[in-house]
Amino acid sequence: MSFDPEGTALGVQRQEELCRSLVEQRGMTVAAVFVDNDVSASSKSTKPRPQYAEMLARAGKGEFAAIVAYSNSRLTRRPQEYNDLIDIAAQHNVRISTVASGEFDLNTADGRAVARTIAAWDAAESERLSERIKAALAQRRKAGGRHGGPSPWGFVSVNKTLVADPAEAKLIRSAARRLLRGDSIYAIAREWNAKGLRTRHGHTWKGGELRAKLSRQSLMGLNSAGVKAWEPILGARTFKEMQVVIQARPHTNKHETSALSLGLTRCALCGLRMRTSRGGNGYRSLACTRGIHAVPSDRETGDPQFTGSEVGCGHSRIHHDRLEAYVFAQVIAGIEAGHITPHPPAANYRDVGRLNSRLDDLVARKRRNDNAFLEGALSAQDHALYSRQIRVEETAARFELDSALGHAQFDAIVADGLDWQNWTAVRRRNFLSTVITRIEIRPYPLGRKRSPPRPKSMSMDEWLKRDIAFWNMMAPMRVHVVY
C-alpha cells in the first residue's frame, strides 16, 4: 500500500485476502508474507522498502517457487527494481502471479518483454500522477491552502486547518522577544535544554536547528508559496526584525562569556583590542597581549585601519568583572540623566546578506589556507601572512556588519528593566553597543601600585574592600568610555 494515513492497513488486508484466494486456486502454499504498508512503489518515492528487499533476497536463495501480488504495480513501479526481480526469477525459476495483472513466465523472452513493458507503463502512470499531484498542490498553495505533511513548529492541525499550539507558540514569542533584546540563539537553546524543554522528537535543542525553525515564514501564517493561509504566531514586522538579527549574527561565538571582548575594549596606548584571560588567582581580566598583530582602534574615522606592522604593547590589563560593573554604572547613570542616547538603528537586508556571504567566504579561505599548510603547499611564513590578512578582512567585515545591522532596538533590550547582571553576555554586549563606541584602557600611572598594601593583621575580607575602593578610585584615570 502506498497510502495509509490512518495506519489501519485495511487495504493491505483486502489485497492479502485476494492473493491468498489466488494461491489456493493454484494449489500452492503460502511460505511467507511481505508487506510494506504506506510505502509507495513509485519511481518518485524515496522511502526504503525493507520487506520488498527481503523478498528479493529470499527469492535469490530459492526459498519459494512463486511470487504472488495483487497487481504488477503493487510489486514495483521502478523499472530498475523490476529488472532485478526478472533476473532473480529467471535464475531461480520463480513465477510471478498477480490477481489483477495476470501471470508472467519470466523464463521466456516474450514473458520478460511483456513484464518490462508493463513496468515501464506503470512507471509512466506513476510519474503522470506525480505531476498531477504537484500541480494540484501548487494550485492549493496559491489559493492559500497547505501542501500537506507534518504541521510546522508552533502549529497543530485541527480539521485540516493549522492553529497555534499554545505551548510552542509561547516559546516562539519568547525567543523572538529575547533575540530582539540582544540574546543569542545559543543562549536561548542552552536555557531551554537546562529547563528540560525538548524538540518534538525528544532531542535537545541545537542552535542551528532553533535558528532554522525561527526563520520559517509559517510563523507569519504564510504557506510555502508566501500566501496567507492561517493565523500567525508572529507579526510580519516582528518576524522581519528577528530575521535581520538572525542573519547578521550567524557567526556569533556560542561560547561567548564576556560582554567586553570582541573589540569593544581597546588598549589606549596601542589601540588594539584587549582579550579575556584568567589570572593565577582565578579572576578574569582583559589584557593587551604583547606582540599580537591586530587591527588598531577606530579612534577618529570609525573604521578599522591596518598598516600590517601594528602589534600589541602588552602594557594594559584590568579586572574584567570590576570594569564591567563600572561601565554599566556609568552608562545607566548617563541614560537616567538623559545625557546618553542609543545609536540609531540602520538595518539593511541587502548589506547584511552581502556581509554574511563575505564572512562565509573568509571562513572558507581560512580553511583552504590551513589545509595548504598542512599538506606542505605553504611555508609557515606564508601561512602566517595569509592568516593575518584573513583576520584583518574578517575584522573589517564584522565592523561593516555592525554598521549595516545597526543594533537591536534599545527599547526592546531594556523593555523589562536594566537588571543587567541577570542578562546573558551577548545581551549585555549588544546593550553596550547601542550606546557606546568603545572602552579605552590606560595602564596604571608610573610609580602607582596596582593594589593597596595588606598588613598582616588585616583579614582578607577587609583587604578586598580596601582593594575595591582603591580600584574605583583609579578607574576614572584608567577607563575612558567613548560614546
mmCIF file with all atom_site columns, N, CA, C and O in Angstrom, residues 339-355:
data_model
loop_
_atom_site.group_PDB
_atom_site.id
_atom_site.type_symbol
_atom_site.label_atom_id
_atom_site.label_alt_id
_atom_site.label_comp_id
_atom_site.label_asym_id
_atom_site.label_entity_id
_atom_site.label_seq_id
_atom_site.pdbx_PDB_ins_code
_atom_site.Cartn_x
_atom_site.Cartn_y
_atom_site.Cartn_z
_atom_site.occupancy
_atom_site.B_iso_or_equiv
_atom_site.pdbx_formal_charge
_atom_site.auth_seq_id
_atom_site.auth_comp_id
_atom_site.auth_asym_id
_atom_site.auth_atom_id
_atom_site.pdbx_PDB_model_num
ATOM 1  N N  . HIS A 1 339 ? 21.787 62.111 29.431 1.00 0.00 ? 339 HIS A N  1
ATOM 2  C CA . HIS A 1 339 ? 22.991 62.529 28.701 1.00 0.00 ? 339 HIS A CA 1
ATOM 3  C C  . HIS A 1 339 ? 23.377 61.548 27.597 1.00 0.00 ? 339 HIS A C  1
ATOM 4  O O  . HIS A 1 339 ? 24.155 61.901 26.711 1.00 0.00 ? 339 HIS A O  1
ATOM 5  N N  . ILE A 1 340 ? 22.885 60.325 27.680 1.00 0.00 ? 340 ILE A N  1
ATOM 6  C CA . ILE A 1 340 ? 23.269 59.277 26.722 1.00 0.00 ? 340 ILE A CA 1
ATOM 7  C C  . ILE A 1 340 ? 22.023 58.800 25.997 1.00 0.00 ? 340 ILE A C  1
ATOM 8  O O  . ILE A 1 340 ? 20.991 58.519 26.620 1.00 0.00 ? 340 ILE A O  1
ATOM 9  N N  . THR A 1 341 ? 22.114 58.732 24.684 1.00 0.00 ? 341 THR A N  1
ATOM 10 C CA . THR A 1 341 ? 21.020 58.208 23.873 1.00 0.00 ? 341 THR A CA 1
ATOM 11 C C  . THR A 1 341 ? 21.550 57.062 23.017 1.00 0.00 ? 341 THR A C  1
ATOM 12 O O  . THR A 1 341 ? 22.730 57.061 22.638 1.00 0.00 ? 341 THR A O  1
ATOM 13 N N  . PRO A 1 342 ? 20.714 56.086 22.710 1.00 0.00 ? 342 PRO A N  1
ATOM 14 C CA . PRO A 1 342 ? 21.184 54.951 21.908 1.00 0.00 ? 342 PRO A CA 1
ATOM 15 C C  . PRO A 1 342 ? 21.501 55.352 20.478 1.00 0.00 ? 342 PRO A C  1
ATOM 16 O O  . PRO A 1 342 ? 20.938 56.311 19.941 1.00 0.00 ? 342 PRO A O  1
ATOM 17 N N  . HIS A 1 343 ? 22.419 54.634 19.853 1.00 0.00 ? 343 HIS A N  1
ATOM 18 C CA . HIS A 1 343 ? 22.729 54.846 18.448 1.00 0.00 ? 343 HIS A CA 1
ATOM 19 C C  . HIS A 1 343 ? 21.505 54.517 17.613 1.00 0.00 ? 343 HIS A C  1
ATOM 20 O O  . HIS A 1 343 ? 20.799 53.556 17.888 1.00 0.00 ? 343 HIS A O  1
ATOM 21 N N  . PRO A 1 344 ? 21.241 55.255 16.550 1.00 0.00 ? 344 PRO A N  1
ATOM 22 C CA . PRO A 1 344 ? 20.067 54.937 15.709 1.00 0.00 ? 344 PRO A CA 1
ATOM 23 C C  . PRO A 1 344 ? 20.298 53.632 14.954 1.00 0.00 ? 344 PRO A C  1
ATOM 24 O O  . PRO A 1 344 ? 21.385 53.372 14.452 1.00 0.00 ? 344 PRO A O  1
ATOM 25 N N  . PRO A 1 345 ? 19.255 52.777 14.876 1.00 0.00 ? 345 PRO A N  1
ATOM 26 C CA . PRO A 1 345 ? 19.409 51.545 14.111 1.00 0.00 ? 345 PRO A CA 1
ATOM 27 C C  . PRO A 1 345 ? 19.481 51.849 12.627 1.00 0.00 ? 345 PRO A C  1
ATOM 28 O O  . PRO A 1 345 ? 18.887 52.810 12.145 1.00 0.00 ? 345 PRO A O  1
ATOM 29 N N  . ALA A 1 346 ? 20.211 51.026 11.902 1.00 0.00 ? 346 ALA A N  1
ATOM 30 C CA . ALA A 1 346 ? 20.361 51.224 10.455 1.00 0.00 ? 346 ALA A CA 1
ATOM 31 C C  . ALA A 1 346 ? 20.394 49.898 9.737  1.00 0.00 ? 346 ALA A C  1
ATOM 32 O O  . ALA A 1 346 ? 21.286 49.615 8.950  1.00 0.00 ? 346 ALA A O  1
ATOM 33 N N  . ALA A 1 347 ? 19.413 49.036 10.035 1.00 0.00 ? 347 ALA A N  1
ATOM 34 C CA . ALA A 1 347 ? 19.404 47.694 9.458  1.00 0.00 ? 347 ALA A CA 1
ATOM 35 C C  . ALA A 1 347 ? 19.181 47.761 7.950  1.00 0.00 ? 347 ALA A C  1
ATOM 36 O O  . ALA A 1 347 ? 18.358 48.510 7.465  1.00 0.00 ? 347 ALA A O  1
ATOM 37 N N  . ASN A 1 348 ? 19.926 46.993 7.201  1.00 0.00 ? 348 ASN A N  1
ATOM 38 C CA . ASN A 1 348 ? 19.808 46.940 5.752  1.00 0.00 ? 348 ASN A CA 1
ATOM 39 C C  . ASN A 1 348 ? 19.918 45.484 5.319  1.00 0.00 ? 348 ASN A C  1
ATOM 40 O O  . ASN A 1 348 ? 20.969 44.869 5.450  1.00 0.00 ? 348 ASN A O  1
ATOM 41 N N  . TYR A 1 349 ? 18.815 44.917 4.811  1.00 0.00 ? 349 TYR A N  1
ATOM 42 C CA . TYR A 1 349 ? 18.784 43.495 4.481  1.00 0.00 ? 349 TYR A CA 1
ATOM 43 C C  . TYR A 1 349 ? 19.846 43.138 3.444  1.00 0.00 ? 349 TYR A C  1
ATOM 44 O O  . TYR A 1 349 ? 20.529 42.132 3.553  1.00 0.00 ? 349 TYR A O  1
ATOM 45 N N  . ARG A 1 350 ? 19.987 43.977 2.405  1.00 0.00 ? 350 ARG A N  1
ATOM 46 C CA . ARG A 1 350 ? 20.917 43.647 1.322  1.00 0.00 ? 350 ARG A CA 1
ATOM 47 C C  . ARG A 1 350 ? 22.354 43.636 1.827  1.00 0.00 ? 350 ARG A C  1
ATOM 48 O O  . ARG A 1 350 ? 23.128 42.734 1.515  1.00 0.00 ? 350 ARG A O  1
ATOM 49 N N  . ASP A 1 351 ? 22.730 44.660 2.614  1.00 0.00 ? 351 ASP A N  1
ATOM 50 C CA . ASP A 1 351 ? 24.090 44.705 3.139  1.00 0.00 ? 351 ASP A CA 1
ATOM 51 C C  . ASP A 1 351 ? 24.357 43.562 4.107  1.00 0.00 ? 351 ASP A C  1
ATOM 52 O O  . ASP A 1 351 ? 25.452 42.999 4.135  1.00 0.00 ? 351 ASP A O  1
ATOM 53 N N  . VAL A 1 352 ? 23.351 43.216 4.927  1.00 0.00 ? 352 VAL A N  1
ATOM 54 C CA . VAL A 1 352 ? 23.524 42.104 5.867  1.00 0.00 ? 352 VAL A CA 1
ATOM 55 C C  . VAL A 1 352 ? 23.826 40.821 5.111  1.00 0.00 ? 352 VAL A C  1
ATOM 56 O O  . VAL A 1 352 ? 24.742 40.074 5.451  1.00 0.00 ? 352 VAL A O  1
ATOM 57 N N  . GLY A 1 353 ? 23.052 40.541 4.059  1.00 0.00 ? 353 GLY A N  1
ATOM 58 C CA . GLY A 1 353 ? 23.297 39.329 3.275  1.00 0.00 ? 353 GLY A CA 1
ATOM 59 C C  . GLY A 1 353 ? 24.661 39.342 2.611  1.00 0.00 ? 353 GLY A C  1
ATOM 60 O O  . GLY A 1 353 ? 25.367 38.326 2.596  1.00 0.00 ? 353 GLY A O  1
ATOM 61 N N  . ARG A 1 354 ? 25.057 40.508 2.049  1.00 0.00 ? 354 ARG A N  1
ATOM 62 C CA . ARG A 1 354 ? 26.353 40.610 1.378  1.00 0.00 ? 354 ARG A CA 1
ATOM 63 C C  . ARG A 1 354 ? 27.500 40.374 2.361  1.00 0.00 ? 354 ARG A C  1
ATOM 64 O O  . ARG A 1 354 ? 28.460 39.641 2.058  1.00 0.00 ? 354 ARG A O  1
ATOM 65 N N  . LEU A 1 355 ? 27.414 40.961 3.546  1.00 0.00 ? 355 LEU A N  1
ATOM 66 C CA . LEU A 1 355 ? 28.492 40.842 4.521  1.00 0.00 ? 355 LEU A CA 1
ATOM 67 C C  . LEU A 1 355 ? 28.544 39.445 5.123  1.00 0.00 ? 355 LEU A C  1
ATOM 68 O O  . LEU A 1 355 ? 29.625 38.929 5.424  1.00 0.00 ? 355 LEU A O  1
#
